[in-house]
């Protein structure tokens, strides 16, 4: 069982390939700045940044895998998974 997880959170080192089908889109008018999306993201690619003196989520799409956990956990439904048109 030793070394099963070699380097947790190493995903932010590896960029997402062209295989991603969905990506999250945040509606900032609905967002209540709770930060749950940033906490739940397994890829650690959502950061809370100051926007108009309020913290809002910013997704780094270079590393987002499109898993949708942020959208599922958003209690106000401010995050919607959309088809990634870049593929």
GROMACS .gro file of N, CA and C in nm:
model
  261
    1UNK      N    1   0.082  -0.120   0.000
    1UNK     CA    2   0.000   0.000   0.000
    1UNK      C    3   0.086   0.126   0.000
    2UNK      N    4   0.214   0.110   0.009
    2UNK     CA    5   0.303   0.225   0.010
    2UNK      C    6   0.305   0.292  -0.128
    3UNK      N    7   0.305   0.426  -0.127
    3UNK     CA    8   0.316   0.506  -0.249
    3UNK      C    9   0.200   0.489  -0.346
    4UNK      N   10   0.080   0.467  -0.294
    4UNK     CA   11  -0.035   0.459  -0.383
    4UNK      C   12  -0.061   0.596  -0.445
    5UNK      N   13  -0.062   0.699  -0.362
    5UNK     CA   14  -0.076   0.835  -0.413
    5UNK      C   15   0.064   0.895  -0.412
    6UNK      N   16   0.122   0.903  -0.528
    6UNK     CA   17   0.260   0.948  -0.538
    6UNK      C   18   0.273   1.096  -0.506
    7UNK      N   19   0.188   1.177  -0.566
    7UNK     CA   20   0.198   1.321  -0.544
    7UNK      C   21   0.058   1.383  -0.551
    8UNK      N   22  -0.016   1.385  -0.439
    8UNK     CA   23  -0.149   1.444  -0.444
    8UNK      C   24  -0.142   1.592  -0.483
    9UNK      N   25  -0.246   1.639  -0.547
    9UNK     CA   26  -0.254   1.777  -0.598
    9UNK      C   27  -0.151   1.808  -0.706
   10UNK      N   28  -0.099   1.704  -0.770
   10UNK     CA   29  -0.005   1.727  -0.879
   10UNK      C   30  -0.077   1.762  -1.009
   11UNK      N   31  -0.210   1.758  -1.006
   11UNK     CA   32  -0.288   1.787  -1.125
   11UNK      C   33  -0.261   1.929  -1.174
   12UNK      N   34  -0.236   2.022  -1.082
   12UNK     CA   35  -0.209   2.159  -1.124
   12UNK      C   36  -0.074   2.173  -1.191
   13UNK      N   37  -0.002   2.065  -1.201
   13UNK     CA   38   0.123   2.064  -1.277
   13UNK      C   39   0.094   2.018  -1.420
   14UNK      N   40  -0.008   1.934  -1.435
   14UNK     CA   41  -0.041   1.876  -1.565
   14UNK      C   42  -0.161   1.946  -1.626
   15UNK      N   43  -0.141   2.007  -1.740
   15UNK     CA   44  -0.251   2.078  -1.807
   15UNK      C   45  -0.352   1.979  -1.862
   16UNK      N   46  -0.476   2.027  -1.875
   16UNK     CA   47  -0.584   1.946  -1.930
   16UNK      C   48  -0.564   1.931  -2.080
   17UNK      N   49  -0.586   1.810  -2.128
   17UNK     CA   50  -0.573   1.784  -2.272
   17UNK      C   51  -0.700   1.819  -2.346
   18UNK      N   52  -0.708   1.778  -2.469
   18UNK     CA   53  -0.823   1.809  -2.554
   18UNK      C   54  -0.941   1.718  -2.529
   19UNK      N   55  -0.932   1.629  -2.432
   19UNK     CA   56  -1.038   1.533  -2.403
   19UNK      C   57  -1.150   1.589  -2.317
   20UNK      N   58  -1.134   1.706  -2.256
   20UNK     CA   59  -1.238   1.762  -2.169
   20UNK      C   60  -1.363   1.793  -2.252
   21UNK      N   61  -1.478   1.746  -2.205
   21UNK     CA   62  -1.604   1.766  -2.276
   21UNK      C   63  -1.682   1.885  -2.220
   22UNK      N   64  -1.684   1.899  -2.087
   22UNK     CA   65  -1.758   2.008  -2.022
   22UNK      C   66  -1.663   2.097  -1.943
   23UNK      N   67  -1.703   2.222  -1.927
   23UNK     CA   68  -1.630   2.311  -1.837
   23UNK      C   69  -1.729   2.398  -1.762
   24UNK      N   70  -1.694   2.438  -1.639
   24UNK     CA   71  -1.786   2.517  -1.558
   24UNK      C   72  -1.790   2.663  -1.601
   25UNK      N   73  -1.909   2.719  -1.596
   25UNK     CA   74  -1.929   2.861  -1.623
   25UNK      C   75  -2.000   2.919  -1.502
   26UNK      N   76  -1.939   3.019  -1.439
   26UNK     CA   77  -1.993   3.079  -1.318
   26UNK      C   78  -2.076   3.202  -1.349
   27UNK      N   79  -2.196   3.207  -1.292
   27UNK     CA   80  -2.282   3.325  -1.301
   27UNK      C   81  -2.252   3.408  -1.176
   28UNK      N   82  -2.176   3.515  -1.193
   28UNK     CA   83  -2.131   3.595  -1.079
   28UNK      C   84  -2.245   3.670  -1.011
   29UNK      N   85  -2.355   3.691  -1.080
   29UNK     CA   86  -2.471   3.757  -1.017
   29UNK      C   87  -2.538   3.664  -0.916
   30UNK      N   88  -2.532   3.534  -0.940
   30UNK     CA   89  -2.591   3.436  -0.848
   30UNK      C   90  -2.494   3.398  -0.736
   31UNK      N   91  -2.365   3.406  -0.762
   31UNK     CA   92  -2.262   3.361  -0.668
   31UNK      C   93  -2.271   3.439  -0.537
   32UNK      N   94  -2.268   3.367  -0.425
   32UNK     CA   95  -2.272   3.430  -0.292
   32UNK      C   96  -2.135   3.429  -0.223
   33UNK      N   97  -2.031   3.394  -0.297
   33UNK     CA   98  -1.893   3.399  -0.249
   33UNK      C   99  -1.865   3.307  -0.130
   34UNK      N  100  -1.932   3.193  -0.125
   34UNK     CA  101  -1.911   3.101  -0.012
   34UNK      C  102  -1.778   3.027  -0.022
   35UNK      N  103  -1.725   3.012  -0.144
   35UNK     CA  104  -1.597   2.946  -0.162
   35UNK      C  105  -1.603   2.794  -0.166
   36UNK      N  106  -1.722   2.737  -0.161
   36UNK     CA  107  -1.734   2.591  -0.161
   36UNK      C  108  -1.676   2.530  -0.289
   37UNK      N  109  -1.694   2.597  -0.402
   37UNK     CA  110  -1.641   2.545  -0.528
   37UNK      C  111  -1.489   2.530  -0.522
   38UNK      N  112  -1.422   2.629  -0.464
   38UNK     CA  113  -1.276   2.623  -0.451
   38UNK      C  114  -1.234   2.513  -0.354
   39UNK      N  115  -1.311   2.494  -0.248
   39UNK     CA  116  -1.278   2.392  -0.149
   39UNK      C  117  -1.298   2.251  -0.203
   40UNK      N  118  -1.402   2.231  -0.286
   40UNK     CA  119  -1.438   2.098  -0.332
   40UNK      C  120  -1.360   2.056  -0.457
   41UNK      N  121  -1.302   2.148  -0.528
   41UNK     CA  122  -1.233   2.116  -0.654
   41UNK      C  123  -1.116   2.020  -0.631
   42UNK      N  124  -1.125   1.898  -0.687
   42UNK     CA  125  -1.017   1.802  -0.666
   42UNK      C  126  -0.889   1.838  -0.740
   43UNK      N  127  -0.899   1.927  -0.837
   43UNK     CA  128  -0.782   1.968  -0.915
   43UNK      C  129  -0.718   2.095  -0.862
   44UNK      N  130  -0.782   2.158  -0.763
   44UNK     CA  131  -0.731   2.281  -0.702
   44UNK      C  132  -0.712   2.391  -0.807
   45UNK      N  133  -0.805   2.398  -0.902
   45UNK     CA  134  -0.791   2.498  -1.009
   45UNK      C  135  -0.890   2.613  -0.996
   46UNK      N  136  -0.966   2.617  -0.886
   46UNK     CA  137  -1.056   2.730  -0.860
   46UNK      C  138  -0.999   2.808  -0.743
   47UNK      N  139  -0.974   2.934  -0.765
   47UNK     CA  140  -0.921   3.023  -0.661
   47UNK      C  141  -1.022   3.134  -0.636
   48UNK      N  142  -1.032   3.177  -0.513
   48UNK     CA  143  -1.118   3.291  -0.479
   48UNK      C  144  -1.034   3.418  -0.491
   49UNK      N  145  -1.076   3.506  -0.581
   49UNK     CA  146  -1.003   3.631  -0.603
   49UNK      C  147  -1.094   3.750  -0.576
   50UNK      N  148  -1.034   3.862  -0.545
   50UNK     CA  149  -1.112   3.983  -0.515
   50UNK      C  150  -1.160   4.045  -0.646
   51UNK      N  151  -1.291   4.062  -0.656
   51UNK     CA  152  -1.353   4.124  -0.773
   51UNK      C  153  -1.455   4.225  -0.721
   52UNK      N  154  -1.431   4.351  -0.745
   52UNK     CA  155  -1.516   4.459  -0.693
   52UNK      C  156  -1.530   4.449  -0.542
   53UNK      N  157  -1.420   4.431  -0.474
   53UNK     CA  158  -1.408   4.421  -0.327
   53UNK      C  159  -1.479   4.300  -0.266
   54UNK      N  160  -1.519   4.203  -0.349
   54UNK     CA  161  -1.582   4.079  -0.302
   54UNK      C  162  -1.503   3.962  -0.359
   55UNK      N  163  -1.488   3.857  -0.281
   55UNK     CA  164  -1.420   3.738  -0.331
   55UNK      C  165  -1.512   3.661  -0.424
   56UNK      N  166  -1.462   3.627  -0.542
   56UNK     CA  167  -1.538   3.550  -0.640
   56UNK      C  168  -1.447   3.439  -0.695
   57UNK      N  169  -1.506   3.327  -0.739
   57UNK     CA  170  -1.424   3.218  -0.791
   57UNK      C  171  -1.370   3.247  -0.930
   58UNK      N  172  -1.247   3.205  -0.952
   58UNK     CA  173  -1.185   3.213  -1.085
   58UNK      C  174  -1.132   3.074  -1.117
   59UNK      N  175  -1.178   3.019  -1.228
   59UNK     CA  176  -1.138   2.885  -1.269
   59UNK      C  177  -1.025   2.893  -1.369
   60UNK      N  178  -0.918   2.820  -1.343
   60UNK     CA  179  -0.808   2.811  -1.438
   60UNK      C  180  -0.840   2.696  -1.533
   61UNK      N  181  -0.891   2.730  -1.651
   61UNK     CA  182  -0.933   2.628  -1.747
   61UNK      C  183  -0.818   2.548  -1.805
   62UNK      N  184  -0.696   2.595  -1.788
   62UNK     CA  185  -0.580   2.517  -1.832
   62UNK      C  186  -0.568   2.387  -1.754
   63UNK      N  187  -0.620   2.386  -1.631
   63UNK     CA  188  -0.605   2.269  -1.545
   63UNK      C  189  -0.738   2.204  -1.507
   64UNK      N  190  -0.850   2.271  -1.532
   64UNK     CA  191  -0.982   2.216  -1.501
   64UNK      C  192  -1.010   2.094  -1.588
   65UNK      N  193  -1.050   1.985  -1.526
   65UNK     CA  194  -1.078   1.861  -1.599
   65UNK      C  195  -1.225   1.848  -1.636
   66UNK      N  196  -1.310   1.939  -1.587
   66UNK     CA  197  -1.451   1.936  -1.620
   66UNK      C  198  -1.531   1.831  -1.546
   67UNK      N  199  -1.490   1.798  -1.425
   67UNK     CA  200  -1.556   1.692  -1.348
   67UNK      C  201  -1.696   1.733  -1.301
   68UNK      N  202  -1.719   1.863  -1.281
   68UNK     CA  203  -1.851   1.911  -1.242
   68UNK      C  204  -1.879   1.912  -1.093
   69UNK      N  205  -1.780   1.877  -1.012
   69UNK     CA  206  -1.804   1.876  -0.867
   69UNK      C  207  -1.839   2.016  -0.815
   70UNK      N  208  -1.780   2.118  -0.872
   70UNK     CA  209  -1.810   2.255  -0.830
   70UNK      C  210  -1.956   2.289  -0.855
   71UNK      N  211  -2.008   2.249  -0.970
   71UNK     CA  212  -2.148   2.277  -1.004
   71UNK      C  213  -2.243   2.200  -0.914
   72UNK      N  214  -2.210   2.076  -0.883
   72UNK     CA  215  -2.294   1.994  -0.797
   72UNK      C  216  -2.300   2.052  -0.656
   73UNK      N  217  -2.189   2.100  -0.605
   73UNK     CA  218  -2.182   2.149  -0.467
   73UNK      C  219  -2.230   2.293  -0.450
   74UNK      N  220  -2.246   2.367  -0.558
   74UNK     CA  221  -2.289   2.507  -0.547
   74UNK      C  222  -2.434   2.513  -0.501
   75UNK      N  223  -2.455   2.567  -0.381
   75UNK     CA  224  -2.588   2.567  -0.320
   75UNK      C  225  -2.684   2.666  -0.384
   76UNK      N  226  -2.632   2.763  -0.458
   76UNK     CA  227  -2.719   2.861  -0.524
   76UNK      C  228  -2.724   2.840  -0.676
   77UNK      N  229  -2.666   2.731  -0.721
   77UNK     CA  230  -2.666   2.694  -0.863
   77UNK      C  231  -2.606   2.804  -0.952
   78UNK      N  232  -2.496   2.862  -0.906
   78UNK     CA  233  -2.429   2.968  -0.982
   78UNK      C  234  -2.332   2.912  -1.085
   79UNK      N  235  -2.305   2.782  -1.079
   79UNK     CA  236  -2.211   2.720  -1.172
   79UNK      C  237  -2.285   2.622  -1.261
   80UNK      N  238  -2.269   2.641  -1.389
   80UNK     CA  239  -2.334   2.554  -1.488
   80UNK      C  240  -2.226   2.487  -1.573
   81UNK      N  241  -2.241   2.358  -1.595
   81UNK     CA  242  -2.147   2.287  -1.680
   81UNK      C  243  -2.192   2.302  -1.825
   82UNK      N  244  -2.102   2.354  -1.907
   82UNK     CA  245  -2.132   2.376  -2.048
   82UNK      C  246  -2.036   2.296  -2.135
   83UNK      N  247  -2.081   2.266  -2.255
   83UNK     CA  248  -1.995   2.193  -2.348
   83UNK      C  249  -1.875   2.281  -2.380
   84UNK      N  250  -1.757   2.220  -2.374
   84UNK     CA  251  -1.633   2.291  -2.402
   84UNK      C  252  -1.619   2.303  -2.554
   85UNK      N  253  -1.636   2.422  -2.605
   85UNK     CA  254  -1.631   2.444  -2.750
   85UNK      C  255  -1.488   2.447  -2.804
   86UNK      N  256  -1.390   2.441  -2.713
   86UNK     CA  257  -1.250   2.443  -2.755
   86UNK      C  258  -1.200   2.306  -2.800
   87UNK      N  259  -1.284   2.202  -2.784
   87UNK     CA  260  -1.237   2.068  -2.820
   87UNK      C  261  -1.261   2.039  -2.966
   0.00000   0.00000   0.00000
